[in-house]
């Protein structure tokens, strides 16, 4: 299975690779087709249980599909669930590998909850993942399970989830970057959990231990430190929730780190001593540092930041730090050093607590100042950035700082003030040069902005960090609706103030070195739909120019240091450009095509995305300029620009995603290098010749590489196709021109170029579909080139190209029919073998669409030109006929039905069927399809088409052919060449006419015809044509025969009355074969027809004599057989309606022309006919039985003879006899009965099939019910000797007949014929003696036993129907027959009869029981005599002895009237029975005698009778023969067990004998030694003595068990 799974995986991989070429829509469609084929089987394989090899193979296929196909998350999740649902212990590891791979392909990291829970229930999941991670990527699977564990923390499985979290935070599973993200996720989850949740189940202790473990471990410490210092992680909050102190990292290390993991971060000092030591290392003053917001590197900031981070957790330490001399707090409002440090902290990537502390320190600074006269407008951008921070505590602190700054301006803020405040940081906030770029605003503008734009919304800003960005957009550029909102709290600024605010934010955004602040401000500015002209020209455009020139590596390093995404920053920069900004758009264009000098992939991608967003809003000239520049670079060879290979690919994707107008697409197409200039050097098919005839190779004209030109053309065509342009004739013309070039290049190079063709055709079809009815007829001839479409269909091997070309033809035939129809026919001629063989749904749709649009127009054009439609459409039909073998079987019916429907069923259905028959004559597949196609239409149309079928053949036989020459292919001009096509066409017609859709039914076929007149016209015309055809093809036997068969089928389609009348006419023809065929066709019709139609009954009754005349007058056996068979149906179904006429016709069958005929088949069918007559008409058939019955018996005798044995004839005769015995049993006289029985005996002894036995037994069962008992019993008695001489089978069947007669006849009949029956029984009971005397040799002992058993059963059944008066003489006669029926000297014969008699009496006593106990008096003397005189050594005497004892036992057992209580009877039988014990050495005493003695003792009452039995037994216990003693003891045991305490009343008499028996071997030993020689004492005698002693001991135990006490003392 692994071998086949591997092969299948390779095949699927290849299929997926093939499906991955072309455009995205094409790839998606192809991959969908492959998946639809694979996934159902894959689901079945994954659902199979207990087949590990199959599941592993399915896993392999799943990985191939997931790797090759572009599946969405839903499909991948379904595969993962299917894997988990059915895996076992043998496949869990491999299944987990497969799930890990599928998880990597998903976009979402989170796993579905039900899937994650099932995975979490696996034992040892973490260990398995760790093992798998050595060879496979398990990052996403681990992350998904990690998140699920965090979600389950509150559930009952929370502890288990934490265990898994601990296990997977392992460097062997996660790389450093993944480790940081997972630990940060854990920290954020702990921050979100409530105190109550963390307090459950010692969770706080477990979580704290986990965090400390992560921090202390060398493997996880760097990642844990990096996660702690990540944005959003609030260390104080973590410490408060977990009641633990967490270490801080080194800011110096963080700032200098150049990768995401920051693995070189060292832990910072945590104790007060360390903080003091850190303070001691700081300088007390600085000369070089003016502002920490300068763009140059600061040597002091890192040390200060480390010290501040150590102090931020404590207010006192933070206060100490804030007053450090080096920070120059006292001059904080004169120089920016102090405040810029804290601005850099709160806008940096530091812990939230530290950033909050920085804002609070600045807040304290501003709040402490009384009467401060400094303009703090430079604070605003950074306060706004803090208000956009995701941490609520930081936003709250920023809000307080904003309120404090607003108080600096005092009441009436925003009004003109005479006091002019110095602007803080105006000269050196960003350094002397960079600070000049800031657009400072007036004091009034600052106050107004704070009072009107920021302060009113401060509460909302604190609650939602995203709200500041949204509201500032409305502040700077409010919409009309927003400006008119009543009660509006934010945004009531004048135009001047809004412009000033915009300039302030924009200048700080482009100047600040803090990337996070820059990002927040750029985000705000990017959402403003219309920036001011000054902002764009003076700030944004220069910034964009300078930004594009920055070094990529340095920028990425800064982003990594400040922990922001470079993508977000680049997007924020380019979003400041809108569609009205021509210079900005030009800059985006330059960035996109990498003309800015430095190639930064992230910036280029952001510019492309922005350009894609602005594209629909651009003007045409801008679109054209951008489009041409993009196209130029996109078409550039990657070989010439290897460093921009990915950039070129991105440009192409950008162009594909844009909706390009038609005018630009035309420019694109016209700018391409012509394909006819592609070089074809080396192609021998295309050589030029000089004037002297010398050939030279074709040299390429264009210098470009052929592959590159084709690639350019393909790309531009893809753009045209993806843009879905509107109807444009100029574009259509350009595309047709390109298609022509492609076709020319195909011929030049021999390349397929199917992709280029399909794109052009798809684009043309899309454009043509946009054509409106209002523009119909305006398509210019130059815009359409139909011959190119014909060439595509004819020469292309691509299914997609052919379908697209056909659809385009169909569309053009609707909008421009005059330009298309003149080239239509070649399309169908070449489409047949190419297009019709495809079996997908789209190909079906294409052909349907083409036929629906093109063919009607084509037919109309022929009609308008007065041409024969058949002649005109014939090439089209021949094309579809030739393509039949190529069309998939499941497509054929739909395709050809559509074709016929469009052409017209009445005119062209027959033509298509004729062509199919002619083209594929003898093909079962084509024939079956033609039948199925024809059956879809109503019967009238089918018959009309059949008439045209025949007409086509007749026309083909004429010297001058008309329509047939277009429908039938001929090889010559004579009539001989018509045979092959005629046979093919007529064979199909025969099948069509035998279709179930034309079979006659009251609700079918003719009943479905359009009208009665149509029914009257269709059949005569068809029959007339067929008769004409039969006449014309007399000399051609093959065609003539099949024509007759078709005629027969047609007649089967008419009503029965019409068929009978038609057949009467046909029977008058001299052709016997024709007449036999039509008669056979009539038979099933007569059988199925309802017999309530009076007209039909009369018609059939008058038809019977005609059949009889055929039987009598015709010698053709086939015709005679058909006539008798048809007459049989008439007799069976219609005989009762006109018995006289039918019986008269049947007389012919009973004569020598039927039953008396010499042919066996005629005899058989004649007897079948007569059987039907007897069954149907009963006594009315008596006149014909006088002739038929003797002949039937003669045929029966012949059928069982050795020379002419025939089971079929035998069974037919018996069926005939059965009909007679059932319908007219009284006609079977003694002579016939004797013949039937004797022939039955002969049949039983013959070697015939099983069916013969069934037929014979059926007749015997019918005979047993004969109404005259004397006649049947006499016949049984007369034929008994014949039965015995015929063998055991015949004898058994004869006795079965006797038993049936006894059962079926009443008691009076049995008593009346008892003597006759007894005679038969006695004769059979004597079989044992006759066999012994060798008078019958065919019986074995088993056969005799079976016959005796059957005879005894018959006797018992006879006795059951008799009373005592009637039976007693018979019983006496039976005894006399057995005892005195033979001479006394015939001792052996007498004993054999007695054996049989006692077998009967045994069954007699056993069946009737106590009712017949008195009959024992008749057998008592004989039984005693038998027991007294038997010779034990003779086999026959021993068998007689056994059956006598069994008979007596039955008599004893069922004695309920005290019959054996009589002393005379008891004494007589008791002495005879017990004396038999002396024969213990020769007879089976235990099996036969002991049960009889026990039943005798049970039948008589206790007392004297029991004592006599016991005394006789005790005497035998002292016999010298050990076997006799043993038999006596066993008899005593049986009596004790049966009678119990009643028998133990005789125990005193038994005790002495028991004592003697206990010492039996001791007592007998002296005698043995004294009287016998040593040699006479053998082992057997010793063993028998031991048996006696053992049986005695068993008897003693039995007695003690009954008495309940030990008799040991009594025995002493």
Coordinates of N, CA, C and O in Angstrom, one line a residue, residues 797-843:
X797 N -4.4 22.6 -30.2 CA -4.7 21.4 -29.4 C -5.2 21.8 -28.0 O -5.4 20.9 -27.2
X798 N -5.3 23.0 -27.7 CA -5.7 23.5 -26.4 C -7.2 23.5 -26.2 O -7.9 24.2 -27.1
X799 N -7.7 22.9 -25.3 CA -9.2 22.9 -25.0 C -9.6 24.3 -24.7 O -10.7 24.8 -25.2
X800 N -8.9 25.1 -23.9 CA -9.3 26.4 -23.6 C -9.3 27.3 -24.8 O -10.3 28.1 -25.0
X801 N -8.4 27.2 -25.7 CA -8.4 28.0 -26.9 C -9.6 27.7 -27.8 O -10.3 28.6 -28.3
X802 N -9.9 26.4 -28.0 CA -11.0 26.0 -28.8 C -12.3 26.5 -28.2 O -13.2 27.0 -29.0
X803 N -12.5 26.3 -26.9 CA -13.7 26.8 -26.3 C -13.9 28.3 -26.4 O -15.0 28.8 -26.7
X804 N -12.8 29.0 -26.2 CA -12.9 30.5 -26.3 C -13.2 30.9 -27.7 O -14.0 31.8 -28.0
X805 N -12.6 30.3 -28.7 CA -12.8 30.6 -30.1 C -14.3 30.3 -30.5 O -14.9 31.2 -31.2
X806 N -14.8 29.2 -30.0 CA -16.2 28.9 -30.3 C -17.2 29.9 -29.7 O -18.2 30.3 -30.3
X807 N -16.9 30.2 -28.4 CA -17.8 31.2 -27.7 C -17.7 32.6 -28.5 O -18.8 33.2 -28.6
X808 N -16.6 32.9 -28.9 CA -16.5 34.2 -29.6 C -17.2 34.1 -30.9 O -17.9 35.1 -31.3
X809 N -17.1 33.0 -31.6 CA -17.9 32.9 -32.9 C -19.4 33.0 -32.6 O -20.1 33.6 -33.3
X810 N -19.8 32.3 -31.5 CA -21.2 32.4 -31.2 C -21.7 33.8 -30.8 O -22.7 34.2 -31.3
X811 N -20.8 34.5 -30.1 CA -21.2 35.9 -29.8 C -21.2 36.8 -31.0 O -22.1 37.6 -31.2
X812 N -20.2 36.6 -31.9 CA -20.1 37.5 -33.1 C -21.2 37.1 -34.1 O -21.7 38.0 -34.8
X813 N -21.7 35.9 -34.1 CA -22.8 35.6 -34.9 C -24.1 36.3 -34.5 O -25.0 36.4 -35.3
X814 N -24.1 36.7 -33.3 CA -25.3 37.5 -32.8 C -25.2 39.0 -33.1 O -26.2 39.6 -33.5
X815 N -24.0 39.5 -33.0 CA -23.8 40.9 -33.2 C -23.4 41.3 -34.6 O -23.5 42.4 -35.0
X816 N -22.8 40.4 -35.3 CA -22.3 40.6 -36.6 C -22.4 39.4 -37.5 O -21.4 38.8 -37.9
X817 N -23.7 38.9 -37.8 CA -23.8 37.6 -38.5 C -23.2 37.6 -39.9 O -22.7 36.6 -40.4
X818 N -23.3 38.8 -40.6 CA -22.8 38.8 -42.0 C -21.3 38.6 -42.0 O -20.8 38.3 -43.1
X819 N -20.6 38.9 -40.9 CA -19.2 38.8 -40.9 C -18.7 37.4 -40.5 O -17.5 37.1 -40.6
X820 N -19.7 36.5 -40.1 CA -19.3 35.3 -39.5 C -19.8 34.1 -40.3 O -19.1 33.1 -40.5
X821 N -21.0 34.1 -40.8 CA -21.7 32.9 -41.3 C -21.0 32.3 -42.5 O -21.0 31.1 -42.7
X822 N -20.3 33.1 -43.3 CA -19.7 32.6 -44.5 C -18.5 31.7 -44.2 O -18.0 31.0 -45.0
X823 N -18.0 31.7 -42.9 CA -16.9 30.9 -42.5 C -17.3 29.9 -41.4 O -16.4 29.3 -40.8
X824 N -18.6 29.7 -41.2 CA -19.0 28.9 -40.1 C -18.7 27.4 -40.3 O -18.2 26.7 -39.4
X825 N -19.0 26.8 -41.5 CA -18.9 25.4 -41.7 C -17.5 24.8 -41.4 O -17.4 23.8 -40.8
X826 N -16.4 25.5 -41.8 CA -15.1 24.9 -41.5 C -14.9 24.8 -39.9 O -14.2 23.9 -39.5
X827 N -15.6 25.7 -39.2 CA -15.4 25.6 -37.7 C -15.9 24.2 -37.3 O -15.3 23.5 -36.5
X828 N -17.1 23.8 -37.7 CA -17.7 22.6 -37.3 C -16.9 21.4 -37.8 O -16.8 20.3 -37.2
X829 N -16.4 21.6 -39.0 CA -15.7 20.5 -39.6 C -14.4 20.1 -38.8 O -14.1 18.9 -38.5
X830 N -13.8 21.1 -38.3 CA -12.5 20.9 -37.5 C -12.8 20.8 -36.0 O -11.9 20.4 -35.3
X831 N -14.0 21.3 -35.6 CA -14.2 21.3 -34.2 C -14.6 19.9 -33.7 O -14.3 19.6 -32.5
X832 N -15.1 19.1 -34.6 CA -15.6 17.8 -34.1 C -14.6 16.9 -33.4 O -14.8 16.5 -32.3
X833 N -13.4 16.6 -34.1 CA -12.5 15.8 -33.4 C -11.8 16.5 -32.2 O -11.2 15.8 -31.4
X834 N -11.8 17.8 -32.2 CA -11.0 18.5 -31.2 C -11.8 18.9 -30.0 O -11.5 18.6 -28.9
X835 N -12.9 19.6 -30.3 CA -13.7 20.2 -29.2 C -14.6 19.2 -28.5 O -14.8 19.2 -27.3
X836 N -15.3 18.4 -29.3 CA -16.3 17.5 -28.8 C -15.8 16.4 -27.8 O -16.6 15.8 -27.1
X837 N -14.5 16.2 -27.9 CA -14.0 15.1 -27.0 C -13.8 15.5 -25.6 O -13.6 14.7 -24.7
X838 N -14.0 16.8 -25.3 CA -13.8 17.3 -23.9 C -15.1 17.0 -23.1 O -16.2 17.1 -23.6
X839 N -14.9 16.6 -21.8 CA -16.0 16.1 -21.0 C -16.3 17.0 -19.8 O -17.0 16.6 -18.9
X840 N -15.8 18.2 -19.8 CA -16.1 19.1 -18.7 C -17.3 19.9 -19.0 O -17.8 20.0 -20.1
X841 N -17.9 20.4 -17.9 CA -19.2 21.2 -18.0 C -19.0 22.4 -18.9 O -19.9 22.8 -19.6
X842 N -17.9 23.1 -18.8 CA -17.7 24.3 -19.6 C -17.7 24.0 -21.1 O -18.3 24.8 -21.9
X843 N -17.1 22.9 -21.5 CA -17.1 22.5 -22.9 C -18.5 22.3 -23.4 O -18.9 22.6 -24.5

